[in-house]
Tab-separated table of C-alpha atoms in Angstrom:
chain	number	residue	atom	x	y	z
A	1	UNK	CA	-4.813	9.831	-23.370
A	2	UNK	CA	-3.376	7.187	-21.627
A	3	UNK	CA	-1.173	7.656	-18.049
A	4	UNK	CA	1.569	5.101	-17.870
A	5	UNK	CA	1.883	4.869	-13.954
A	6	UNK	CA	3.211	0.969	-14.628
A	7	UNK	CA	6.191	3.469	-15.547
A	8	UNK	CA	5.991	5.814	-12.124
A	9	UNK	CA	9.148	3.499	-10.840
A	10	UNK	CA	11.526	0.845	-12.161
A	11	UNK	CA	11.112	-1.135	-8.913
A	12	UNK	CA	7.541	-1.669	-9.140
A	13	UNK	CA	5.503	0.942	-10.860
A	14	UNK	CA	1.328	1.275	-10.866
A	15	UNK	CA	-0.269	3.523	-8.993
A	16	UNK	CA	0.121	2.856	-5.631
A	17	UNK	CA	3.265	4.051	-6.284
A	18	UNK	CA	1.797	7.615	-5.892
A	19	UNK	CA	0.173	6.795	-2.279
A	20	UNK	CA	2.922	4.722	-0.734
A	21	UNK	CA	5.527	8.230	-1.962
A	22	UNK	CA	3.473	9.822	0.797
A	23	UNK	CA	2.321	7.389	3.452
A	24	UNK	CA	5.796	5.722	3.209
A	25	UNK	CA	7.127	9.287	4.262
A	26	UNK	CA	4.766	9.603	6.934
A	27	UNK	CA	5.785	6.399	8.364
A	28	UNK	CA	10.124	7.432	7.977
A	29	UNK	CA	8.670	10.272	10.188
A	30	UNK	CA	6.487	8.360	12.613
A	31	UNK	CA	9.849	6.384	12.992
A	32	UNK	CA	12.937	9.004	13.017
A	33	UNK	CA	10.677	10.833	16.136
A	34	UNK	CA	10.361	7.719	18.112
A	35	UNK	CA	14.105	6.835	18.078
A	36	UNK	CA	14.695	10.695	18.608
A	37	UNK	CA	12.644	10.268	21.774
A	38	UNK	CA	14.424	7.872	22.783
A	39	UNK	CA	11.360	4.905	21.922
A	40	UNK	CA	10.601	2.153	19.233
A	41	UNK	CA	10.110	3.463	15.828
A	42	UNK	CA	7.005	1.899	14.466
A	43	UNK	CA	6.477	-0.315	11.731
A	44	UNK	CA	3.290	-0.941	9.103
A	45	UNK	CA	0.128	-2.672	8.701
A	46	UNK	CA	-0.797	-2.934	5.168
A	47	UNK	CA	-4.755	-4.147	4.659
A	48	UNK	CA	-4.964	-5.649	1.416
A	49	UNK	CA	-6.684	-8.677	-0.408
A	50	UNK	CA	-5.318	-11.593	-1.556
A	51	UNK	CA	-4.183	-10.429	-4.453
A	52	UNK	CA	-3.654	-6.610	-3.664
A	53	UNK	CA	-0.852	-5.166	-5.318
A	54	UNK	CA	-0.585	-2.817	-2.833
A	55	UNK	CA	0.829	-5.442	0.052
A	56	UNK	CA	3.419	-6.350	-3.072
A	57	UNK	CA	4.307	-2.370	-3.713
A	58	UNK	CA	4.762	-1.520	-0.042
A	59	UNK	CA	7.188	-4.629	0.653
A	60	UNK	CA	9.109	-3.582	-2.764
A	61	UNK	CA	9.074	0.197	-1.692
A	62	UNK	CA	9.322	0.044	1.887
A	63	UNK	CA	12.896	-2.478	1.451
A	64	UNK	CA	13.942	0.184	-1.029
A	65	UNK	CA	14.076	2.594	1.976
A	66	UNK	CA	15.360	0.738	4.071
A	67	UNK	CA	12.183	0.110	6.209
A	68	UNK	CA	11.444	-3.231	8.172
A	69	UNK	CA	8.958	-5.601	6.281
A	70	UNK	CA	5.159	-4.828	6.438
A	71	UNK	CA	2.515	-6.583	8.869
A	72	UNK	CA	-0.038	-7.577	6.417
A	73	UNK	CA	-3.606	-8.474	6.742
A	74	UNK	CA	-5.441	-10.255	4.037
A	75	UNK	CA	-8.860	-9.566	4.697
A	76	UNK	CA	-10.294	-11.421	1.353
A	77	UNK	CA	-9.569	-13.951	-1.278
A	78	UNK	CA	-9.611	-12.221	-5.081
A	79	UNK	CA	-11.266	-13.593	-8.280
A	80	UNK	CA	-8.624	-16.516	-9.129
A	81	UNK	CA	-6.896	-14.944	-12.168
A	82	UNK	CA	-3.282	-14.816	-13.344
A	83	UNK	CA	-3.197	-11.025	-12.563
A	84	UNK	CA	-4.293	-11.611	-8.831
A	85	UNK	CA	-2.446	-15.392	-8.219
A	86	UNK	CA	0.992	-13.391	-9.593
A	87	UNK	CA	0.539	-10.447	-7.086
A	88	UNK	CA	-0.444	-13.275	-4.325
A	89	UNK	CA	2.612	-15.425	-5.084
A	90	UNK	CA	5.303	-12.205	-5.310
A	91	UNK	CA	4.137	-10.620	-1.603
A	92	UNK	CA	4.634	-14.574	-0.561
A	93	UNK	CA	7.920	-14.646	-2.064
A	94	UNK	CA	9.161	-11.647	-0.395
A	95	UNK	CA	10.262	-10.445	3.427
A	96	UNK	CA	7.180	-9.812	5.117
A	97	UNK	CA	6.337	-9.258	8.879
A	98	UNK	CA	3.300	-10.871	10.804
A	99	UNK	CA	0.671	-11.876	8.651
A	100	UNK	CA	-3.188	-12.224	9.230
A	101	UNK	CA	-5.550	-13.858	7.205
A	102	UNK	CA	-9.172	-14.112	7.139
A	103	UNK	CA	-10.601	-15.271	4.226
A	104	UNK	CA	-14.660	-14.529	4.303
A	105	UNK	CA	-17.493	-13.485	6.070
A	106	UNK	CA	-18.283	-16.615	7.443
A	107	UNK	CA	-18.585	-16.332	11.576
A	108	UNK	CA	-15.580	-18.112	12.283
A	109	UNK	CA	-13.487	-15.809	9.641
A	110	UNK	CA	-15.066	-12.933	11.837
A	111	UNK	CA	-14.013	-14.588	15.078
A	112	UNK	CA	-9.922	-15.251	13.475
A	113	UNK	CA	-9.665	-11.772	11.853
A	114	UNK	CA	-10.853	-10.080	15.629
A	115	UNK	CA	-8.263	-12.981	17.276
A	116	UNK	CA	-5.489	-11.668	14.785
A	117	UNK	CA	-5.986	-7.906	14.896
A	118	UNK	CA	-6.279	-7.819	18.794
A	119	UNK	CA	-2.783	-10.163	18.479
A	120	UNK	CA	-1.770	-6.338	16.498
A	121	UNK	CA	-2.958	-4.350	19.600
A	122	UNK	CA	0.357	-3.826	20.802
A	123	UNK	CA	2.103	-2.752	17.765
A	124	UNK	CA	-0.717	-0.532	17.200
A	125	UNK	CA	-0.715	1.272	20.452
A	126	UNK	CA	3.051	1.867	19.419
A	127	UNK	CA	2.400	4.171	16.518
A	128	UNK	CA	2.318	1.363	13.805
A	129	UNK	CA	1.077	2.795	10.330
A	130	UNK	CA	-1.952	1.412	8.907
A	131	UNK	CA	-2.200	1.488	5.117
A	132	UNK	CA	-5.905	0.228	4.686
A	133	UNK	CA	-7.572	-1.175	1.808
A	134	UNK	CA	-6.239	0.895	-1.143
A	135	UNK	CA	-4.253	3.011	0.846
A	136	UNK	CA	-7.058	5.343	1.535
A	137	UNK	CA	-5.532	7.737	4.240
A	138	UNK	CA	-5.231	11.595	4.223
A	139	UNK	CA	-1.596	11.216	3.110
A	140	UNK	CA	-2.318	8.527	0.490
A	141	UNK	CA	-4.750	10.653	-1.021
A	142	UNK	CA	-1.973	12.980	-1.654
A	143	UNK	CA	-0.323	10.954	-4.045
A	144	UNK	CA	-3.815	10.849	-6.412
A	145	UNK	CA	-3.981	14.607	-6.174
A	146	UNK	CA	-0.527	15.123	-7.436
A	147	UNK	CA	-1.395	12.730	-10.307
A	148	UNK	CA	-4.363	14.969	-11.372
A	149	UNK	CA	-2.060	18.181	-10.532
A	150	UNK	CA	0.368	16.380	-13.265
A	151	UNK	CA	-2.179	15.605	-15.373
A	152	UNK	CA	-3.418	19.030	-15.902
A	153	UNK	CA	0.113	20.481	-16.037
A	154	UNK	CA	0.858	18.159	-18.841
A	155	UNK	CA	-2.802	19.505	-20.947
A	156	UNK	CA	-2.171	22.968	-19.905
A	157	UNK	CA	1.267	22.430	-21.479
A	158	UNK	CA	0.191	20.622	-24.587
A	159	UNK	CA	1.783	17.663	-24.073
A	160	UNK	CA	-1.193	15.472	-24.265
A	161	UNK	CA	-5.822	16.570	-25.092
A	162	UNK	CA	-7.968	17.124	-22.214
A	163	UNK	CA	-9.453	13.770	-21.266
A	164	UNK	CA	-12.832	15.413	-20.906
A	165	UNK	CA	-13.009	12.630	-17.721
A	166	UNK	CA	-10.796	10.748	-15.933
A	167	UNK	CA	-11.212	7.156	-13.955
């Protein structure tokens, strides 16, 4: 059995797709409060690596809303391949917010990645959404559970054989 989430959306599918549906509506909320109080509505931090297709999905997903262009923090380089250098060179070629890199653990890439994120601080203390590394938040989590929720729905209903396991 085989789960086409490349298919989950014609903008850019995969399954992030199922995370962002839910931390993505978190942050609309986060933001139609704010203005509703009268304050800033916040924006996003995406944590990814360099080649994270999640820092790619969230800029394609978050300017299908309507929502201003992700801060993004690349924490690490990936393994060089065309899969990784294709994700790196689509979240360069599209609108993006501040941007922190720190390649490494090397002392120094300790010392810029502290410099950058404390450069964050304020949009932080705002109410700015973090999507870390993978998206792994309460509401991203979400997303994955409807997936299995589908998943079972769609054996119960005979549409596909019980994978036995699923990873």
């Amino acid at each position: 059995l085989v789960k086409r989430e490349d298919l989950a959306s014609p903008a850019y599918g995969g399954n992030k797709v199922r995370t962002l549906q839910h931390t993505l509506a978190v942050l609309e909320a986060r933001r139609a409060r704010a203005v509703a109080e009268g304050g800033a509505a916040p924006g996003m931090l995406v944590v990814g690596s360099g080649g994270s297709n999640q820092v790619v999905a969230t800029a394609v997903h978050a300017a299908r809303l309507g929502l201003p262009p992700p801060d993004v923090a690349w924490l690490s380089p990936d393994e060089p391949d065309l899969d990784n250098s294709l994700n790196m060179l689509s979240a360069l070629s599209l609108p993006l917010g501040g941007r922190v890199t720190a390649w490494g653990a090397s002392a120094s890439g300790t010392l810029t990645l502290a410099a950058s994120l404390l450069g964050l601080l304020p949009k932080l203390a705002r109410g700015e959404v973090v999507f870390p590394i993978g998206a792994n938040t309460a509401a991203g989590v979400l997303g994955q559970v409807g997936a299995m929720l589908e998943l079972a729905e769609q054996v119960a209903g005979g549409e596909g054989a019980d994978p036995g396991r699923v990873h």
